[in-house]
Coordinates of C-alpha atoms in Angstrom, one line a residue:
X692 CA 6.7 -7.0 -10.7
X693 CA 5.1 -5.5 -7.3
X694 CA 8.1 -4.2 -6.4
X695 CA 8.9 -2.6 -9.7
X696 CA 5.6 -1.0 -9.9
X697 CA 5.8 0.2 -6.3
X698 CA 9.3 2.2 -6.6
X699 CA 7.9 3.6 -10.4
X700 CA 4.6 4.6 -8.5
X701 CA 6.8 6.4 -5.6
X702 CA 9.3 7.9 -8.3
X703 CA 6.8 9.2 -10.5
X704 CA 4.1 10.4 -7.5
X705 CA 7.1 12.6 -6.3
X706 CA 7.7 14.3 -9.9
X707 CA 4.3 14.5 -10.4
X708 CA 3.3 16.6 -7.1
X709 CA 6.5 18.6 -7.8
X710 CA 5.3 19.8 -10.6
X711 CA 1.5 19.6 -10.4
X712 CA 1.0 20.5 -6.6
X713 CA -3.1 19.8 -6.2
X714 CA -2.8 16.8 -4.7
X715 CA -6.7 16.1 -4.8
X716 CA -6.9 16.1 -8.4
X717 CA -3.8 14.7 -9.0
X718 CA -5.6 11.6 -7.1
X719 CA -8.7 11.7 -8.9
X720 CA -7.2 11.8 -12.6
X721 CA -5.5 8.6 -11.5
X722 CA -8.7 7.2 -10.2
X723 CA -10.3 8.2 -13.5
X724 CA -7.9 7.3 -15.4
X725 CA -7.8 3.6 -14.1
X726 CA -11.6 3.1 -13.5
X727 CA -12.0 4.2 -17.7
X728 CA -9.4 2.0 -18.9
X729 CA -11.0 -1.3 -16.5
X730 CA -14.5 0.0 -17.8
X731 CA -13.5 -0.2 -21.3
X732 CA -11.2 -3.0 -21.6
X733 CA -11.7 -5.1 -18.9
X734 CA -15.5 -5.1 -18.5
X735 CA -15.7 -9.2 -19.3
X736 CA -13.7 -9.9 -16.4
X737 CA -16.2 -7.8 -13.8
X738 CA -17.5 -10.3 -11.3
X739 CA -19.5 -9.5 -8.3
X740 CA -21.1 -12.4 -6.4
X741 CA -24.1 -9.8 -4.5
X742 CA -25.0 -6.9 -3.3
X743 CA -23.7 -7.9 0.2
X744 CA -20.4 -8.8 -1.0
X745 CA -19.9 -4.9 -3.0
X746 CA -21.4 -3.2 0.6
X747 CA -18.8 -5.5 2.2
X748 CA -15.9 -4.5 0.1
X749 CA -17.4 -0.6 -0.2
X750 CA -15.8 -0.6 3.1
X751 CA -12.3 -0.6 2.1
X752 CA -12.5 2.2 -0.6
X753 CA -12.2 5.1 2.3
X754 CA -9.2 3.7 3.1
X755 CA -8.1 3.1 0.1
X756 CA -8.8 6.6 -0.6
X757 CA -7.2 8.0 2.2
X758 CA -3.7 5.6 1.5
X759 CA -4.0 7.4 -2.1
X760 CA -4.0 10.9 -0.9
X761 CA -2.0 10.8 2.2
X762 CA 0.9 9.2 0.3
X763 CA 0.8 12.0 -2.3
X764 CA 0.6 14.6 0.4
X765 CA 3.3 12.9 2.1
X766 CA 5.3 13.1 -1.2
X767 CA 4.7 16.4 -1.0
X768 CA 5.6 17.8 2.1
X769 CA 9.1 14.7 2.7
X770 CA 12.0 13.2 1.0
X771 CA 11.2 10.0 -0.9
X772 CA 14.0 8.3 1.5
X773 CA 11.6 9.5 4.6
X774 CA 8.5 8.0 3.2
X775 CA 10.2 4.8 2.7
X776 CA 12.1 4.5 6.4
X777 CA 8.9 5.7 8.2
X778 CA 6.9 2.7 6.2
X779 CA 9.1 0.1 7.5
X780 CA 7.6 0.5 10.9
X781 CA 3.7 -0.1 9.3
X782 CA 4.5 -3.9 9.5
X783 CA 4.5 -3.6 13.3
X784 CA 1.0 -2.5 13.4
X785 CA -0.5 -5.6 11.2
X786 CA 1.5 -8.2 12.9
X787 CA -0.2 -7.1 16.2
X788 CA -4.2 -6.8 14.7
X789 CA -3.5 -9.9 11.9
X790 CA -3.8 -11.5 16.0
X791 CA -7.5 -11.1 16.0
X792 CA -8.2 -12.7 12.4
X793 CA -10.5 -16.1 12.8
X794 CA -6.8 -17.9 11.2
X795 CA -4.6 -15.5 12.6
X796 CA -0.9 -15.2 11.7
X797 CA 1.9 -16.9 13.8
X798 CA 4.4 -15.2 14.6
X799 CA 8.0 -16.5 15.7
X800 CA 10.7 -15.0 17.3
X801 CA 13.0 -14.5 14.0
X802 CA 9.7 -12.4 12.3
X803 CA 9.6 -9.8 16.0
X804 CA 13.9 -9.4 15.5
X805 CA 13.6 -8.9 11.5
X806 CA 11.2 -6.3 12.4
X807 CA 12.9 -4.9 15.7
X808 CA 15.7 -4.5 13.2
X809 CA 13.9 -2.1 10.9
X810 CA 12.6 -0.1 13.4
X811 CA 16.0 0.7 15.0
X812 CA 17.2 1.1 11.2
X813 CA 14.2 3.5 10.9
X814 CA 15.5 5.3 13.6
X815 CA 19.5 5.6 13.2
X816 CA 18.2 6.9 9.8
X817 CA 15.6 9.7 11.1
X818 CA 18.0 11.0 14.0
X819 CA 20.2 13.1 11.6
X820 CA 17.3 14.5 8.8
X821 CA 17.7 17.9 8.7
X822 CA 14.9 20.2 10.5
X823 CA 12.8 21.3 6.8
X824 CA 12.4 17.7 6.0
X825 CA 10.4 17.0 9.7
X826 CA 7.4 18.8 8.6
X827 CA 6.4 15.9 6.3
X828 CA 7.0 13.2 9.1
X829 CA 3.2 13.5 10.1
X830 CA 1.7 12.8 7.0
X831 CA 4.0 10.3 6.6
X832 CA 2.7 8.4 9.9
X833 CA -0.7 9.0 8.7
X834 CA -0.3 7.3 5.6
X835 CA 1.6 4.6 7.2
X836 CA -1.8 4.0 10.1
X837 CA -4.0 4.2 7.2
X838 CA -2.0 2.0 4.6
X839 CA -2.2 -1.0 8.1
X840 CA -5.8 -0.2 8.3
X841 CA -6.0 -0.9 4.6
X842 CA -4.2 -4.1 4.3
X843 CA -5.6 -5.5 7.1
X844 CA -9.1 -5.1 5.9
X845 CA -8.2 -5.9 2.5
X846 CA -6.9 -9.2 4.2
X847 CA -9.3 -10.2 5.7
X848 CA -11.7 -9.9 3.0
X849 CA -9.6 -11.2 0.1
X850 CA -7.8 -14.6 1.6
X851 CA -9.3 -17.8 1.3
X852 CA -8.3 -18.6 5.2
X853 CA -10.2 -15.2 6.7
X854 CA -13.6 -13.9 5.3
X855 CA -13.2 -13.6 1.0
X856 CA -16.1 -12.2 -0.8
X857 CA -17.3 -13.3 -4.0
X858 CA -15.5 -10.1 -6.5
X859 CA -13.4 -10.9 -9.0
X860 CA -10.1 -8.9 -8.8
X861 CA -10.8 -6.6 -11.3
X862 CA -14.0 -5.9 -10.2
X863 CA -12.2 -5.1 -6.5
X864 CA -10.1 -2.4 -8.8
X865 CA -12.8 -1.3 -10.3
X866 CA -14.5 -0.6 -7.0
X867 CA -11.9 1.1 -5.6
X868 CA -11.1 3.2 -8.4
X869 CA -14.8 4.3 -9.0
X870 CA -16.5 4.4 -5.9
X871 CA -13.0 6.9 -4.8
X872 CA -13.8 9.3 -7.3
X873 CA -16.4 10.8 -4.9
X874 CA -14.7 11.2 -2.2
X875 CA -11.6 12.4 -4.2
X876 CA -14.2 14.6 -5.9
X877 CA -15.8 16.0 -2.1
X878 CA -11.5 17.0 -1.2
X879 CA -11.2 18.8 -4.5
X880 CA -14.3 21.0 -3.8
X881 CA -13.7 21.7 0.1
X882 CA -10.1 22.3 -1.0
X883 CA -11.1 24.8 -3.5
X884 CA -9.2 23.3 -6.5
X885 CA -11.7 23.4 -9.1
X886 CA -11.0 26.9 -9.3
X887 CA -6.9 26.4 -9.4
X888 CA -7.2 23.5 -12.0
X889 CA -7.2 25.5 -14.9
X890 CA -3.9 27.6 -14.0
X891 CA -2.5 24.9 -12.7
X892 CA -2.8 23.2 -16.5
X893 CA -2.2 25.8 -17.9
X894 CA 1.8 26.0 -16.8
X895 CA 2.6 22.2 -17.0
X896 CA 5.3 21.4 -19.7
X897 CA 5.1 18.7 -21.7
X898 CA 7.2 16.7 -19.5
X899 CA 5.1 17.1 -16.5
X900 CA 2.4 16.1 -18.3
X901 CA 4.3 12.9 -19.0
X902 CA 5.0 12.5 -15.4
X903 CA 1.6 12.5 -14.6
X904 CA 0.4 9.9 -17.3
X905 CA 2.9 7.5 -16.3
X906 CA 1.7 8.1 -13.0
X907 CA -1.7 7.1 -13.6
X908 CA -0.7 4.0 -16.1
X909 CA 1.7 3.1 -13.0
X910 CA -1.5 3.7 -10.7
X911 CA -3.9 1.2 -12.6
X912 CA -1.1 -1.6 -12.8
X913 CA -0.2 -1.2 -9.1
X914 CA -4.1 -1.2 -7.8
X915 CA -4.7 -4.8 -9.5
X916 CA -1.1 -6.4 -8.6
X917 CA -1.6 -5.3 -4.9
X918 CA -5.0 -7.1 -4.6
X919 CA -3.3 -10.4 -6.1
X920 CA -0.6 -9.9 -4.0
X921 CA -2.8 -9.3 -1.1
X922 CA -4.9 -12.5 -1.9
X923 CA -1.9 -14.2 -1.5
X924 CA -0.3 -13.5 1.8
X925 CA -0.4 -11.6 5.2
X926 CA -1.1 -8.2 5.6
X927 CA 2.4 -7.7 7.0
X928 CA 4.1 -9.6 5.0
X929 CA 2.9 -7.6 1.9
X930 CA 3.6 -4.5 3.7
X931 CA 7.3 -5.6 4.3
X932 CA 7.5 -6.5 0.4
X933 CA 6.6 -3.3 -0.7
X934 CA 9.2 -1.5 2.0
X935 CA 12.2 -3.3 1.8
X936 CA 12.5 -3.4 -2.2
X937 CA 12.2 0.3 -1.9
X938 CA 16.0 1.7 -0.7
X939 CA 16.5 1.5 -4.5
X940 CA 14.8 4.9 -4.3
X941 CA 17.2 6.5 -2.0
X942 CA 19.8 5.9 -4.5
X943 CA 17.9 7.4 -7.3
X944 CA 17.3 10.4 -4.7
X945 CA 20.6 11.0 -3.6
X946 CA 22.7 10.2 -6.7
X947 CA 20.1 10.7 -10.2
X948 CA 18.0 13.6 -8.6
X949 CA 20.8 15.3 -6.4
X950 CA 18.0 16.2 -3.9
X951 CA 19.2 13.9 -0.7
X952 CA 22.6 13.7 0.6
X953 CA 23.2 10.4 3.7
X954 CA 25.2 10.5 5.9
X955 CA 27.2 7.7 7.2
X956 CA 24.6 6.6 9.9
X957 CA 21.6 7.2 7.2
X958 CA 23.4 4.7 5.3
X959 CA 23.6 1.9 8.0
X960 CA 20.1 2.5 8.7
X961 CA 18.7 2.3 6.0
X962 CA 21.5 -1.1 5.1
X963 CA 19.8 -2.4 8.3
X964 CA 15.8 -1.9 7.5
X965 CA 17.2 -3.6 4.2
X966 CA 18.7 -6.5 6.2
X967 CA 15.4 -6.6 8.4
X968 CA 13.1 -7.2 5.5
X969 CA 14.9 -9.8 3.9
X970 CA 15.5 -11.8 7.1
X971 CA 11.8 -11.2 7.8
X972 CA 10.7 -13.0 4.5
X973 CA 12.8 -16.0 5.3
X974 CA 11.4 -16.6 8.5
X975 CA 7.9 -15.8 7.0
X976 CA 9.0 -18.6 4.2
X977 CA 9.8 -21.0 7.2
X978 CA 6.6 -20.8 8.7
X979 CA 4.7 -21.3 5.9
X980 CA 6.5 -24.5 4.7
X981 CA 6.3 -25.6 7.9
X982 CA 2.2 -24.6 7.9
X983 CA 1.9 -27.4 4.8
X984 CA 4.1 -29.8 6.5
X985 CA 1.6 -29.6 9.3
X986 CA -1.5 -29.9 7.2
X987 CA -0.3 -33.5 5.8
X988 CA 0.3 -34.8 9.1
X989 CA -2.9 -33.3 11.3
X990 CA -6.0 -33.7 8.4
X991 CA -8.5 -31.6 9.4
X992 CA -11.6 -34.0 10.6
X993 CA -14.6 -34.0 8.7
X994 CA -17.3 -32.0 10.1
X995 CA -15.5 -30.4 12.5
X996 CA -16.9 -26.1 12.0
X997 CA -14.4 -23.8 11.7
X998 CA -13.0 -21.6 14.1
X999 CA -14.4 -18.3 14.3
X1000 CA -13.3 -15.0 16.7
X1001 CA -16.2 -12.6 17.6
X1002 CA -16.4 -9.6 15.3
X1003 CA -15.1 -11.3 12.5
X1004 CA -18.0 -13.4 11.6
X1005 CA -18.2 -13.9 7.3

């Protein structure tokens, strides 16, 4: 389901800023849109522990924010098949800070090669983009530092092994999605598109309004799946997910919107960031097995504390 949801959410972002190009406010009307529906309909399942535990999390909605926006602008401004190569490289940067979490993630030697392999993948697929598409390669790597940034945090506040707080996951998207409307709502003013918003209505067709609804009902469903998914494993490990199930968009580029063509070495590149991520999930899978084997045959002692690494006290 994550991946599905994270190839509509690219798909339907890229129509949607085509066609509706304030990115600000296309953000906030997904923010909106999600925080109304958990509001309405999901109210019951709201659970926040204290007020220490909403400051703690409040920390993750600028990010969160700034993922959101960056993405749209890199949407905006690059091919769909650049967004997706550039990613690959993201798991690089969680892999080296997961090192400082109080259970930090180990790392073997298949897990560095998997990801050695989509980096040079990365790169056989960037050396031949034509010169228009290499404006959009700096928001791209923004997104991709702040997306790391995000993860991580969200790690280490959401896993049972790190730091969790006391929110229930649809409180966390709740959080997210209405605490970002201010900042969302600061970008639209110092941006200027309150006064823009009513032309820019004004000449969207039905269809791009469609492309914008699904982008919001795509929005909600992929802001609660990610914090499950996040709860449940690394902070790389959920980045490489989301990459590597998302060449299916460079097919849809290239060959349903006509808007990419590859070229041979594109192809292999993009064959071998594929190749990466799936032999990067197998070795992650080894290590956890092997994690459990390891838990049956050391028992932790009773009273023995547990481990913490300074600056990442709970």
């Amino acid at each position: 389901q994550m991946q599905i949801l994270a190839v509509g959410m690219l798909l339907f972002n890229k129509l949607a800023i085509q066609h509706f190009p304030l990115e600000c406010s296309l953000v906030w009307a997904q923010l909106f849109f999600s925080a109304a529906c958990l509001g309405l309909f999901a109210f019951p399942y709201i659970h926040v522990g204290s007020m220490k535990d909403l400051l703690r999390w409040c920390m993750v909605v600028p990010f969160y924010c700034g993922m959101l926006l960056s993405s749209i602008l890199a949407l905006k401004h690059a091919p769909m098949s650049l967004v997706i190569v550039l990613r690959n490289t993201s798991p690089l940067g969680t892999l080296v800070f997961e090192r400082f979490y109080p259970e930090p993630l180990r790392i073997s030697g298949t897990m560095l090669g998997a990801i050695m392999m989509m980096m040079i993948g990365a790169m056989m697929y960037v050396s031949e983009l034509p010169v228009k598409s290499w404006q959009g390669i700096g928001w791209v790597l923004l997104n991709s530092a702040i997306a790391v940034a995000d993860r991580l945090l969200q790690r280490l506040l959401l896993s049972k092994e790190q730091c969790p707080v006391d929110i229930s996951k649809t409180g966390i998207t709740l959080i997210n999605n209405l605490v970002g409307l201010f900042p969302i709502g600061l970008a639209m003013w110092v941006k200027g598109e309150f006064a823009m918003l009513p032309a820019a209505v004004a000449v969207l067709s039905p269809i791009d309004k469609v492309y914008i609804a699904v982008s919001c009902v795509i929005g909600l469903a992929i802001s609660y799946t990610s914090i499950w998914a996040q709860s449940l494993i690394s902070a790389t490990s959920f980045l490489v997910m989301i990459n590597a199930n998302k060449f299916i968009i460079i097919g849809i580029e290239a060959f349903g919107l006509h808007s990419k063509a590859l070229s041979a070495l594109q192809i292999a590149g993009a064959s071998l960031t594929i190749l990466g991520g799936v032999a990067y999930g197998k070795a992650r899978q080894a290590i956890e097995e092997e994690a459990e084997e390891m838990k049956f045959l050391l028992p932790q002692q009773d009273g023995m504390p547990p481990l913490k690494v300074k600056g990442f006290s709970c």
